[in-house]
Amino acid sequence: MERLLCGDLPSSQSSCRVNRNTVSGYFLAGRDMAWWPIGASLFASSEGSGLFLGLAGTGAAGGIAVAGFEWNDGAWTGLSLMALPPWQIITVPEYLQRRFGGERIRMYLSSLSLLLSIFTKISTDLYSGALFVQVCLGWDLYLSTVLVLAVTALYTIAGGLAAVIYTDALQTLIMVLGAIVLAVRAFQQIGGYPNLEGAYLKAVPSKTVPNTTCHLPRADAMHLFRDPLSGDLPWTGMTFGLSIMATWYWCTDQVIVQRSLSAKNLSHAKAGSILASYLKMLPLFLIIMPGMISRVLFPGKDTVACVDPEECTRVCGAAVGCSNIAYPKLVVELMPSGLRGLMIAVMMAALVSSLTSIFNSSSTLFTMDIWRKLRPRAGDRELLLVGRAVTVALVALSVVWIPILQSSSGGQLYVYIQAVTSYLAPPVTAVFILAVFWPRANEQGAFWGLMAGLALGLARMGLELAHPTPLCGVPDRRPWLLAHLHYLHFAVLLAAVTAAIVVGGSLLSPPPSPDQVSGGPSDGECDLGGDRQWPSVPHNHPISVPGSCSASLDTHQPPKAVGPPTVTLKDTTEPPFWARVCGINAIILMCVNIFCYAYFA
């Protein structure tokens, strides 16, 4: 912990250069971030300790197919650039309000994002970080969690987004270097990569459940593309369902979008996304394959690969399996004391990086999309105080949630993260895409599409909680919707149903106004302090966006499709040289991505 505090002092000093007493300074780092901290922060924010342990655990349980989540993310990261040039906004729900008008869609999306942050981001990061500390050091679960949360909250409350991004940049370096050291040592233990497949397929626990095959490693462990019906990660779901989820995460999730919006200009935003995409190619070799090796190395294989419920409960306290301890077990068994401390720093860096990102972005959502609705005349000082208070509240909720998560997540951490996302995110993706590319989409269709998608997603989630995955040796008597419809396939179905309702509802109701679709006239400026102002939005951009009209002070007039005052983008131009550099790197990245997919397919 002391090393972590001392190591992050440079990031704290760098954040002091940004004016944190304005809305733009605190929530968007003054829109003055360079490409390298943006790229590092994008990677670190998407690779929190939850995914660190989850990826390694899923690799130990099923092989390399989970790498498709990372590579798909890398391929879709560039789509987030669509929102950057003309949309002078702070939050994505703000854009949708400007596009559709009214308040209910924006309020719903902000509330949904906060819930997703608590249940799929903060909770999983806290659980995985605490699990890592418990396995490696034997510390008390709650004491170590509270200490890490205290450090995380200190960064976020004191520094705003600038501190978060610079912290992410430093800790990304720690994460990658530490993971490289452990991966090299792990491969040395099995004689190199050529021996991985053979050794993994022989990694069978000594204590099994009679008359079952659940203890056997998957025969397709070294393949990305798996059977669409019997595969644990079917190729159809990984191609279509995962793309829907990736679009939500990289194009509409506040944690990600906020980093790109903090760029000093468009070239830096693009370069940051490309850097993050390059880094997303590494987890297969630095996290997933070491997780597979963890299953191979330990005597009896009754720790990481256990299948007997009693044995699993003894080892890790979860009857469904212990694959989540694959990475920390590897650290404890392989690393000498000095390097073990380095890896603990890596995991704490991942935890702090992810949590700082989530806390900062969640406080932005609450402050700009909910609090401003309740108090439209709130000044900068009040908004900043509320943002910091929300961070404190999130910390408290996270600590309270730990016992619930500890008893419910068990050996399915990564599956839990992706499944919950597939139940709640696809409707947002469908509405966002239609809002951008179909001018006829209106508020009525979008809202009822979101409500229908939410109802279907919650119904599936309720069934999942009521009928959990059966233990090894127990017959699967779950409803067909659970037993035979994979959550990635459900994501495709959910997005399609939502899109159909949005289209039908929009066609059956009046079209949106021209101001909503193509940008309306400005009624003047509304200076509420700080560096916020009402800019004019360019009309010649190929993607239609709403205008930046100020809200009427006459309470008898209906509200226009506007959000809170926006922040003027510093620079939306692109020098030709750097535009070509970004374009060439994007092409190289796609070629590398395609080659890796083909090689491991």
Coordinates of C-alpha atoms in Angstrom, one line a residue:
M1 CA 0.0 0.0 0.0
E2 CA 2.9 2.4 0.8
R3 CA 4.5 1.7 -2.6
L4 CA 1.1 2.3 -4.3
L5 CA 0.8 5.7 -2.5
C6 CA 4.3 6.8 -3.3
G7 CA 4.2 5.6 -6.8
D8 CA 1.2 7.7 -7.7
L9 CA 2.6 11.0 -6.5
P10 CA 3.6 12.0 -10.0
S11 CA 0.0 11.6 -11.2
S12 CA -1.2 13.8 -8.3
Q13 CA 1.3 16.5 -9.2
S14 CA 0.2 16.3 -12.9
S15 CA -3.4 16.7 -12.0
C16 CA -2.6 19.9 -10.2
R17 CA -2.0 21.6 -13.5
V18 CA -5.7 21.2 -14.4
N19 CA -8.1 23.6 -12.9
R20 CA -10.4 21.3 -10.8
N21 CA -12.7 24.1 -9.6
T22 CA -14.7 24.2 -12.8
V23 CA -17.1 21.6 -14.2
S24 CA -14.9 21.0 -17.2
G25 CA -11.7 20.9 -15.1
Y26 CA -13.1 18.4 -12.6
F27 CA -15.3 16.2 -14.9
L28 CA -13.3 16.4 -18.2
A29 CA -9.8 17.2 -17.1
G30 CA -10.1 20.6 -18.8
R31 CA -10.3 18.9 -22.2
D32 CA -6.6 19.1 -22.4
M33 CA -5.4 15.4 -22.2
A34 CA -2.8 14.0 -24.5
W35 CA -3.2 10.8 -26.4
W36 CA -0.9 8.6 -24.3
P37 CA -2.6 9.0 -20.9
I38 CA -6.0 8.7 -22.6
G39 CA -5.0 5.4 -24.2
A40 CA -3.5 4.1 -21.0
S41 CA -6.6 5.1 -19.1
L42 CA -8.9 3.5 -21.6
F43 CA -7.0 0.2 -21.2
A44 CA -6.7 0.4 -17.4
S45 CA -10.3 1.3 -17.0
S46 CA -11.4 -1.8 -19.0
E47 CA -9.0 -4.1 -17.3
G48 CA -9.8 -3.7 -13.6
S49 CA -9.0 -6.4 -11.1
G50 CA -12.4 -8.0 -11.7
L51 CA -11.4 -8.7 -15.3
F52 CA -7.9 -9.5 -14.4
L53 CA -9.0 -12.4 -12.2
G54 CA -12.1 -13.1 -14.3
L55 CA -10.1 -13.5 -17.6
A56 CA -7.5 -15.8 -15.9
G57 CA -10.3 -17.8 -14.2
T58 CA -12.3 -18.3 -17.4
G59 CA -9.1 -19.2 -19.2
A60 CA -8.4 -21.9 -16.6
A61 CA -12.0 -23.2 -16.8
G62 CA -12.5 -23.1 -20.6
G63 CA -9.4 -22.1 -22.6
I64 CA -8.6 -19.1 -24.8
A65 CA -12.1 -18.4 -26.3
V66 CA -12.6 -15.6 -23.7
A67 CA -9.9 -13.6 -25.5
G68 CA -12.5 -12.9 -28.1
F69 CA -14.0 -10.4 -25.6
E70 CA -10.8 -8.5 -25.5
W71 CA -10.1 -8.6 -29.3
N72 CA -13.6 -7.7 -30.1
D73 CA -13.3 -4.7 -27.8
G74 CA -10.1 -3.6 -29.5
A75 CA -11.8 -3.8 -32.9
W76 CA -14.7 -1.7 -31.8
T77 CA -12.9 0.9 -29.8
G78 CA -12.6 3.2 -32.8
L79 CA -16.3 3.5 -33.0
S80 CA -16.3 5.7 -29.9
L81 CA -14.7 8.4 -32.1
M82 CA -18.0 9.0 -33.8
A83 CA -19.2 11.0 -30.8
L84 CA -16.2 13.2 -30.5
P85 CA -16.1 15.9 -33.2
P86 CA -19.5 17.7 -32.9
W87 CA -21.0 16.6 -29.7
Q88 CA -20.0 19.2 -27.2
I89 CA -21.3 17.2 -24.2
I90 CA -20.2 15.8 -20.9
T91 CA -22.4 12.7 -20.7
V92 CA -24.0 10.4 -23.3
P93 CA -27.5 10.6 -21.8
E94 CA -27.1 14.4 -22.4
Y95 CA -26.7 13.7 -26.1
L96 CA -29.8 11.4 -26.2
Q97 CA -31.8 14.1 -24.4
R98 CA -30.8 16.7 -27.0
R99 CA -31.5 14.2 -29.8
F100 CA -35.0 13.2 -28.6
G101 CA -36.1 15.9 -26.2
G102 CA -37.8 15.5 -22.8
E103 CA -36.1 14.3 -19.7
R104 CA -37.3 10.7 -19.1
I105 CA -34.8 8.9 -21.4
R106 CA -31.9 10.8 -20.0
M107 CA -32.9 10.2 -16.4
Y108 CA -33.5 6.5 -17.1
L109 CA -30.1 6.0 -18.8
S110 CA -28.2 7.8 -16.0
S111 CA -29.9 5.7 -13.4
L112 CA -29.2 2.5 -15.4
S113 CA -25.6 3.5 -15.7
L114 CA -25.3 4.0 -12.0
L115 CA -26.9 0.6 -11.3
L116 CA -24.6 -1.1 -13.8
S117 CA -21.6 0.6 -12.1
I118 CA -22.6 -0.7 -8.7
F119 CA -23.5 -4.3 -9.7
T120 CA -21.2 -5.1 -12.5
K121 CA -18.2 -2.8 -12.0
I122 CA -17.6 -1.6 -8.4
S123 CA -18.9 -4.8 -6.8
T124 CA -16.8 -7.2 -9.0
D125 CA -13.7 -5.1 -8.7
L126 CA -14.0 -5.0 -4.9
Y127 CA -14.6 -8.7 -4.6
S128 CA -11.8 -9.7 -6.9
G129 CA -9.3 -7.3 -5.3
A130 CA -10.2 -8.5 -1.8
L131 CA -10.0 -12.2 -3.0
F132 CA -6.5 -11.5 -4.4
V133 CA -5.3 -9.9 -1.2
Q134 CA -6.8 -12.7 0.9
V135 CA -5.2 -15.5 -1.2
C136 CA -1.8 -13.8 -1.4
L137 CA -1.4 -12.2 2.0
G138 CA -4.1 -13.8 4.2
W139 CA -5.3 -10.3 5.2
D140 CA -8.8 -9.8 6.5
L141 CA -11.2 -9.4 3.5
Y142 CA -13.0 -6.3 4.8
L143 CA -10.0 -4.5 6.3
S144 CA -8.0 -4.7 3.0
T145 CA -11.1 -3.6 1.0
V146 CA -11.7 -0.6 3.2
L147 CA -8.1 0.5 2.9
V148 CA -8.1 0.2 -0.9
L149 CA -11.4 2.1 -1.1
A150 CA -10.0 4.9 1.0
V151 CA -7.0 5.3 -1.3
T152 CA -9.3 5.1 -4.4
A153 CA -11.8 7.7 -3.0
L154 CA -8.9 10.0 -2.1
Y155 CA -7.7 10.1 -5.7
T156 CA -11.1 10.6 -7.1
I157 CA -12.5 13.1 -4.7
A158 CA -9.4 15.3 -4.6
G159 CA -8.4 15.2 -8.2
G160 CA -11.3 14.8 -10.6
L161 CA -10.7 13.2 -14.0
A162 CA -7.2 14.6 -14.5
A163 CA -5.9 12.7 -11.4
V164 CA -7.8 9.6 -12.6
I165 CA -6.3 9.6 -16.1
Y166 CA -2.7 10.2 -14.9
T167 CA -3.1 7.6 -12.2
D168 CA -4.3 5.2 -14.9
A169 CA -1.3 6.0 -17.2
L170 CA 1.2 5.2 -14.5
Q171 CA -0.6 2.1 -13.3
T172 CA -1.0 0.7 -16.8
L173 CA 2.7 0.5 -17.0
I174 CA 2.9 -1.3 -13.7
M175 CA 0.1 -3.7 -14.8
V176 CA 1.7 -4.6 -18.1
L177 CA 5.2 -5.0 -16.8
G178 CA 4.1 -7.1 -13.8
A179 CA 1.9 -9.3 -16.0
I180 CA 4.8 -9.9 -18.4
V181 CA 7.1 -11.1 -15.6
L182 CA 4.5 -13.5 -14.4
A183 CA 3.6 -14.8 -17.9
V184 CA 7.3 -15.5 -18.7
R185 CA 7.8 -17.4 -15.4
A186 CA 4.6 -19.4 -16.0
F187 CA 5.6 -20.4 -19.5
Q188 CA 9.0 -21.4 -18.2
Q189 CA 7.4 -23.8 -15.8
I190 CA 5.7 -25.8 -18.6
G191 CA 8.5 -25.6 -21.1
G192 CA 7.1 -22.9 -23.3
Y193 CA 4.1 -22.2 -25.4
P194 CA 4.3 -25.4 -27.6
N195 CA 3.6 -27.5 -24.5
L196 CA 0.6 -25.5 -23.3
E197 CA -2.2 -27.4 -25.2
G198 CA -1.0 -30.9 -24.2
A199 CA -0.4 -30.0 -20.6
Y200 CA -3.8 -28.2 -20.3
L201 CA -5.8 -31.1 -21.7
K202 CA -4.2 -33.4 -19.1
A203 CA -5.0 -31.1 -16.1
V204 CA -7.7 -33.2 -14.5
P205 CA -8.5 -32.9 -10.8
S206 CA -7.8 -36.0 -8.6
K207 CA -11.1 -35.8 -6.9
T208 CA -14.0 -35.9 -9.4
V209 CA -17.8 -36.4 -9.4
P210 CA -18.6 -40.0 -10.6
N211 CA -20.3 -40.5 -13.9
T212 CA -19.7 -37.0 -15.1
T213 CA -17.3 -35.3 -17.6
C214 CA -17.4 -31.8 -16.1
H215 CA -13.9 -32.4 -14.7
L216 CA -12.3 -32.8 -18.1
P217 CA -10.8 -29.8 -19.9
R218 CA -12.6 -28.7 -23.1
A219 CA -11.3 -30.3 -26.2
D220 CA -11.6 -27.0 -28.0
A221 CA -9.7 -25.1 -25.4
M222 CA -7.2 -23.7 -27.9
H223 CA -9.9 -22.4 -30.3
L224 CA -11.6 -19.0 -30.4
F225 CA -14.6 -20.2 -32.5
R226 CA -16.8 -22.8 -30.8
D227 CA -19.9 -24.6 -31.7
P228 CA -23.0 -22.3 -31.8
L229 CA -25.1 -24.8 -29.9
S230 CA -22.9 -26.7 -27.4
G231 CA -20.0 -24.2 -27.0
D232 CA -19.6 -22.3 -23.8
L233 CA -18.8 -19.2 -25.8
P234 CA -20.5 -19.9 -29.2
W235 CA -19.0 -18.2 -32.2
T236 CA -22.3 -16.7 -33.2
G237 CA -22.7 -15.0 -29.9
M238 CA -19.1 -13.9 -29.8
T239 CA -19.5 -12.4 -33.3
F240 CA -22.9 -10.7 -33.0
G241 CA -24.0 -10.6 -29.4
L242 CA -20.6 -9.5 -28.2
S243 CA -20.4 -6.7 -30.9
I244 CA -23.7 -5.3 -29.5
M245 CA -22.2 -5.3 -26.0
A246 CA -18.9 -3.8 -27.2
T247 CA -20.7 -1.0 -29.0
W248 CA -22.5 -0.1 -25.7
Y249 CA -19.3 -0.2 -23.7
W250 CA -17.0 1.7 -26.1
C251 CA -19.5 4.1 -27.6
T252 CA -22.0 4.9 -24.8
D253 CA -20.5 3.8 -21.4
Q254 CA -19.7 6.9 -19.4
V255 CA -16.4 5.6 -18.1
I256 CA -15.0 5.2 -21.6
V257 CA -16.7 8.1 -23.4
Q258 CA -15.6 10.6 -20.7
R259 CA -11.9 9.8 -21.3
S260 CA -12.2 10.4 -25.1
L261 CA -14.1 13.7 -24.5
S262 CA -11.2 14.9 -22.3
A263 CA -8.8 14.9 -25.3
K264 CA -7.2 18.2 -26.3
N265 CA -8.2 17.6 -29.9
L266 CA -9.6 14.9 -32.3
S267 CA -6.1 13.6 -33.2
H268 CA -5.3 12.9 -29.6
A269 CA -8.7 11.2 -29.1
K270 CA -8.1 8.9 -32.0
A271 CA -4.5 8.1 -31.1
G272 CA -5.6 7.3 -27.5
S273 CA -8.2 4.8 -28.8
I274 CA -5.7 3.2 -31.1
L275 CA -3.2 2.8 -28.3
A276 CA -5.8 1.2 -26.1
S277 CA -6.7 -1.2 -28.9
Y278 CA -3.1 -2.3 -29.3
L279 CA -2.9 -2.9 -25.5
K280 CA -6.2 -5.0 -25.7
M281 CA -4.3 -7.5 -27.8
L282 CA -2.1 -8.5 -24.9
P283 CA -4.5 -10.2 -22.3
L284 CA -4.5 -13.5 -24.1
F285 CA -0.8 -13.9 -23.6
L286 CA -0.4 -12.1 -20.3
I287 CA -3.6 -13.1 -18.4
I288 CA -5.6 -15.9 -20.1
M289 CA -2.8 -18.3 -20.9
P290 CA -1.2 -17.9 -17.5
G291 CA -4.6 -18.7 -16.1
M292 CA -4.6 -22.0 -18.1
I293 CA -1.1 -22.7 -16.8
S294 CA -2.3 -22.2 -13.3
R295 CA -4.7 -25.2 -13.8
V296 CA -1.7 -27.3 -15.0
L297 CA 0.9 -26.6 -12.4
F298 CA -0.4 -27.4 -8.9
P299 CA -0.3 -30.9 -7.5
G300 CA -3.5 -32.8 -7.7
K301 CA -5.2 -29.8 -9.5
D302 CA -7.8 -29.7 -6.8
T303 CA -7.5 -26.0 -6.3
V304 CA -8.1 -24.1 -9.5
A305 CA -9.7 -27.1 -11.4
C306 CA -11.8 -28.5 -8.5
V307 CA -15.3 -29.8 -9.4
D308 CA -16.4 -31.6 -6.3
P309 CA -18.7 -29.1 -4.4
E310 CA -17.3 -30.1 -1.0
E311 CA -13.7 -29.8 -2.1
C312 CA -14.3 -26.4 -3.8
T313 CA -16.0 -25.1 -0.7
R314 CA -12.9 -26.1 1.3
V315 CA -10.5 -24.5 -1.1
C316 CA -12.1 -21.2 -1.9
G317 CA -15.5 -21.1 -0.2
A318 CA -17.5 -21.4 -3.4
A319 CA -19.2 -24.7 -4.2
V320 CA -19.6 -23.9 -7.9
G321 CA -15.8 -23.8 -8.5
C322 CA -12.5 -22.1 -7.7
S323 CA -11.3 -20.9 -11.1
N324 CA -11.3 -17.3 -9.9
I325 CA -8.2 -18.0 -7.8
A326 CA -6.1 -19.1 -10.8
Y327 CA -4.2 -15.8 -11.1
P328 CA -3.5 -15.1 -7.4
K329 CA -2.6 -18.8 -6.9
L330 CA 0.0 -18.5 -9.7
V331 CA 1.4 -15.4 -8.0
V332 CA 1.7 -17.2 -4.6
E333 CA 3.2 -20.4 -6.0
L334 CA 5.6 -19.0 -8.6
M335 CA 6.8 -15.6 -7.6
P336 CA 9.6 -15.0 -5.1
S337 CA 8.9 -12.5 -2.3
G338 CA 10.1 -9.4 -4.1
L339 CA 8.3 -10.2 -7.3
R340 CA 5.2 -11.3 -5.4
G341 CA 5.1 -7.8 -3.9
L342 CA 5.3 -6.4 -7.5
M343 CA 2.3 -8.5 -8.6
I344 CA 0.3 -7.4 -5.5
A345 CA 1.1 -3.9 -6.6
V346 CA -0.1 -4.8 -10.1
M347 CA -3.5 -6.0 -8.8
M348 CA -3.9 -3.1 -6.5
A349 CA -3.0 -0.8 -9.4
A350 CA -5.7 -2.5 -11.5
L351 CA -8.2 -2.2 -8.6
V352 CA -7.5 1.5 -7.9
S353 CA -7.4 2.4 -11.6
S354 CA -10.8 0.8 -12.3
L355 CA -12.5 2.1 -9.3
T356 CA -11.2 5.7 -9.7
S357 CA -12.5 5.6 -13.2
I358 CA -15.9 4.3 -12.1
F359 CA -16.3 6.7 -9.2
N360 CA -15.4 9.7 -11.3
S361 CA -17.7 8.8 -14.2
S362 CA -20.6 7.9 -11.9
S363 CA -20.3 11.1 -10.0
T364 CA -20.4 13.0 -13.4
L365 CA -23.6 11.1 -14.4
F366 CA -25.4 11.9 -11.1
T367 CA -24.3 15.5 -11.0
M368 CA -24.9 16.5 -14.6
D369 CA -27.9 14.3 -15.4
I370 CA -29.8 14.0 -12.1
W371 CA -28.8 16.7 -9.7
R372 CA -29.0 19.5 -12.4
K373 CA -32.6 18.3 -13.1
L374 CA -33.5 18.7 -9.4
R375 CA -31.6 22.0 -9.0
P376 CA -31.3 23.6 -12.5
R377 CA -29.7 26.8 -11.1
A378 CA -27.0 25.0 -9.2
G379 CA -23.6 26.7 -9.6
D380 CA -20.2 25.2 -10.2
R381 CA -19.3 25.0 -6.5
E382 CA -22.5 23.1 -5.6
L383 CA -22.0 20.7 -8.6
L384 CA -18.5 20.0 -7.6
L385 CA -19.5 19.3 -3.9
V386 CA -22.3 17.0 -5.0
G387 CA -19.9 15.1 -7.3
R388 CA -17.6 14.5 -4.5
A389 CA -20.4 13.5 -2.1
V390 CA -21.7 11.0 -4.7
T391 CA -18.2 9.4 -4.7
V392 CA -18.4 9.0 -0.9
A393 CA -21.9 7.5 -1.2
L394 CA -20.6 5.0 -3.8
V395 CA -17.8 4.0 -1.5
A396 CA -20.3 3.3 1.3
L397 CA -22.6 1.3 -1.0
S398 CA -19.6 -0.7 -2.2
V399 CA -18.6 -1.7 1.3
V400 CA -22.1 -2.7 2.2
W401 CA -22.4 -4.8 -1.0
I402 CA -19.3 -6.9 -0.3
P403 CA -21.0 -9.6 1.9
I404 CA -23.7 -10.1 -0.7
L405 CA -21.2 -10.4 -3.6
Q406 CA -19.0 -12.7 -1.6
S407 CA -21.9 -15.2 -1.1
S408 CA -23.3 -15.0 -4.6
S409 CA -20.6 -14.7 -7.2
G410 CA -18.6 -17.9 -6.4
G411 CA -16.8 -19.3 -9.3
Q412 CA -18.7 -17.4 -12.0
L413 CA -17.2 -13.8 -11.7
Y414 CA -16.5 -13.2 -15.4
V415 CA -19.7 -14.9 -16.6
Y416 CA -21.6 -12.8 -14.1
I417 CA -20.2 -9.6 -15.4
Q418 CA -20.9 -10.4 -19.1
A419 CA -24.3 -12.0 -18.4
V420 CA -25.7 -9.0 -16.5
T421 CA -24.3 -6.7 -19.2
S422 CA -26.1 -8.7 -21.9
Y423 CA -29.4 -8.4 -20.0
L424 CA -29.3 -4.6 -19.6
A425 CA -27.0 -3.0 -22.2
P426 CA -28.4 -4.1 -25.7
P427 CA -31.5 -1.9 -25.5
V428 CA -29.2 1.1 -25.0
T429 CA -27.1 0.1 -28.0
A430 CA -30.1 -0.3 -30.2
V431 CA -31.5 3.2 -29.3
F432 CA -28.1 4.9 -29.6
I433 CA -27.5 3.5 -33.1
L434 CA -31.0 4.4 -34.3
A435 CA -30.6 7.9 -32.8
V436 CA -27.4 8.5 -34.7
F437 CA -28.3 6.9 -38.1
W438 CA -32.1 7.1 -38.4
P439 CA -33.5 10.7 -38.3
R440 CA -37.1 9.5 -38.0
A441 CA -36.5 7.9 -34.5
N442 CA -38.4 9.9 -31.9
E443 CA -38.7 10.1 -28.1
Q444 CA -41.8 8.0 -27.8
G445 CA -40.4 5.1 -29.8
A446 CA -37.0 5.3 -28.0
F447 CA -38.5 5.4 -24.5
W448 CA -40.9 2.5 -25.0
G449 CA -38.2 0.5 -26.7
L450 CA -36.0 1.0 -23.7
M451 CA -38.8 0.1 -21.3
A452 CA -39.6 -3.1 -23.2
G453 CA -35.9 -4.0 -23.4
L454 CA -35.5 -3.4 -19.7
A455 CA -38.5 -5.6 -18.9
L456 CA -37.2 -8.5 -21.0
G457 CA -33.7 -8.2 -19.6
L458 CA -34.9 -8.1 -16.0
A459 CA -37.1 -11.1 -16.6
R460 CA -34.1 -13.1 -17.9
M461 CA -32.0 -11.9 -14.9
G462 CA -34.7 -12.9 -12.5
L463 CA -34.8 -16.4 -14.0
E464 CA -31.0 -16.6 -13.7
L465 CA -31.2 -15.7 -10.0
A466 CA -34.0 -18.1 -9.3
H467 CA -32.4 -21.0 -11.3
P468 CA -28.6 -20.8 -11.0
T469 CA -26.3 -23.0 -13.1
P470 CA -26.5 -26.6 -11.6
L471 CA -23.4 -28.0 -9.8
C472 CA -21.3 -30.8 -11.4
G473 CA -23.3 -34.0 -11.5
V474 CA -26.7 -32.3 -10.9
P475 CA -29.2 -32.6 -13.9
D476 CA -29.9 -29.3 -15.6
R477 CA -33.7 -28.7 -15.1
R478 CA -33.6 -24.9 -15.8
P479 CA -36.2 -23.4 -18.1
W480 CA -35.4 -23.5 -21.8
L481 CA -34.7 -19.8 -21.9
L482 CA -31.8 -20.3 -19.6
A483 CA -30.6 -23.8 -20.5
H484 CA -30.5 -23.4 -24.3
L485 CA -30.4 -19.7 -25.0
H486 CA -26.9 -18.4 -24.4
Y487 CA -26.7 -14.9 -22.8
L488 CA -24.8 -13.7 -25.9
H489 CA -27.6 -14.9 -28.2
F490 CA -30.1 -13.3 -25.8
A491 CA -28.3 -10.0 -26.3
V492 CA -28.9 -10.2 -30.1
L493 CA -32.6 -11.0 -29.5
L494 CA -33.0 -8.2 -27.0
A495 CA -31.4 -5.6 -29.3
A496 CA -33.6 -6.7 -32.2
V497 CA -36.8 -6.6 -30.2
T498 CA -35.8 -3.1 -28.8
A499 CA -35.0 -1.8 -32.3
A500 CA -38.3 -3.2 -33.7
I501 CA -40.3 -1.4 -30.9
V502 CA -38.3 1.9 -31.4
V503 CA -39.1 1.8 -35.2
G504 CA -42.7 0.9 -34.7
G505 CA -43.3 3.4 -32.0
S506 CA -41.5 6.1 -34.0
L507 CA -43.6 5.5 -37.1
L508 CA -46.8 5.5 -35.2
S509 CA -46.1 8.9 -33.5
P510 CA -45.2 12.3 -34.9
P511 CA -41.7 12.7 -36.3
P512 CA -39.0 14.7 -34.3
S513 CA -38.7 18.4 -34.9
P514 CA -36.0 19.7 -37.2
D515 CA -34.2 21.2 -34.2
Q516 CA -33.9 17.8 -32.6
V517 CA -32.6 16.1 -35.8
S518 CA -30.3 18.6 -37.4
G519 CA -29.4 21.1 -34.8
G520 CA -31.4 24.2 -33.9
P521 CA -30.7 27.9 -33.5
S522 CA -29.1 29.2 -30.3
D523 CA -31.2 31.5 -28.2
G524 CA -28.2 33.1 -26.7
E525 CA -25.6 32.3 -24.2
C526 CA -26.2 31.1 -20.7
D527 CA -23.2 31.7 -18.5
L528 CA -23.6 29.9 -15.3
G529 CA -20.0 30.3 -14.2
G530 CA -16.7 28.6 -14.7
D531 CA -15.8 27.7 -18.3
R532 CA -19.3 26.6 -19.4
Q533 CA -21.0 28.3 -22.3
W534 CA -23.3 27.7 -25.1
P535 CA -21.4 27.0 -28.3
S536 CA -22.8 26.8 -31.7
V537 CA -22.9 23.3 -33.2
P538 CA -21.7 22.9 -36.8
H539 CA -24.5 21.9 -39.2
N540 CA -22.3 20.4 -41.9
H541 CA -21.3 17.3 -40.1
P542 CA -22.4 14.1 -41.8
I543 CA -24.0 12.8 -38.5
S544 CA -27.0 14.8 -37.5
V545 CA -26.9 16.1 -33.9
P546 CA -29.2 18.3 -31.9
G547 CA -28.5 22.0 -31.4
S548 CA -27.3 23.8 -28.4
C549 CA -30.3 26.0 -27.5
S550 CA -30.7 27.6 -24.2
A551 CA -33.7 26.6 -22.1
S552 CA -36.5 29.2 -21.9
L553 CA -36.9 30.8 -18.5
D554 CA -40.7 31.0 -19.1
T555 CA -42.1 28.1 -17.1
H556 CA -45.3 28.2 -19.2
Q557 CA -43.4 27.2 -22.4
P558 CA -42.7 23.5 -23.0
P559 CA -39.1 22.4 -22.7
K560 CA -36.9 22.1 -25.7
A561 CA -34.6 19.2 -26.5
V562 CA -31.7 20.6 -24.6
G563 CA -29.4 19.4 -21.8
P564 CA -27.3 21.4 -19.4
P565 CA -24.8 24.0 -20.6
T566 CA -22.1 22.4 -22.6
V567 CA -18.3 22.8 -22.7
T568 CA -16.7 24.2 -25.8
L569 CA -14.4 21.7 -27.5
K570 CA -10.9 23.1 -27.7
D571 CA -10.1 21.8 -31.2
T572 CA -12.1 19.6 -33.5
T573 CA -9.7 19.9 -36.4
E574 CA -7.2 17.3 -37.5
P575 CA -3.8 18.1 -39.0
P576 CA -3.4 16.0 -42.2
F577 CA -0.1 14.4 -41.1
W578 CA -1.5 13.1 -37.8
A579 CA -4.8 12.1 -39.4
R580 CA -2.7 9.8 -41.8
V581 CA -0.7 8.5 -38.8
C582 CA -3.8 7.5 -37.0
G583 CA -5.4 6.0 -40.1
I584 CA -2.3 3.9 -40.9
N585 CA -2.1 2.6 -37.3
A586 CA -5.8 1.8 -37.4
I587 CA -5.3 -0.3 -40.6
I588 CA -2.3 -2.1 -39.0
L589 CA -4.3 -2.8 -35.9
M590 CA -7.1 -4.3 -37.9
C591 CA -4.7 -6.5 -39.8
V592 CA -3.1 -7.8 -36.5
N593 CA -6.6 -8.4 -35.1
I594 CA -7.7 -10.4 -38.2
F595 CA -4.5 -12.4 -38.2
C596 CA -4.8 -13.4 -34.5
Y597 CA -8.5 -14.3 -35.1
A598 CA -7.6 -16.5 -38.0
Y599 CA -4.6 -18.1 -36.3
F600 CA -6.5 -19.1 -33.1
A601 CA -9.9 -19.7 -34.7

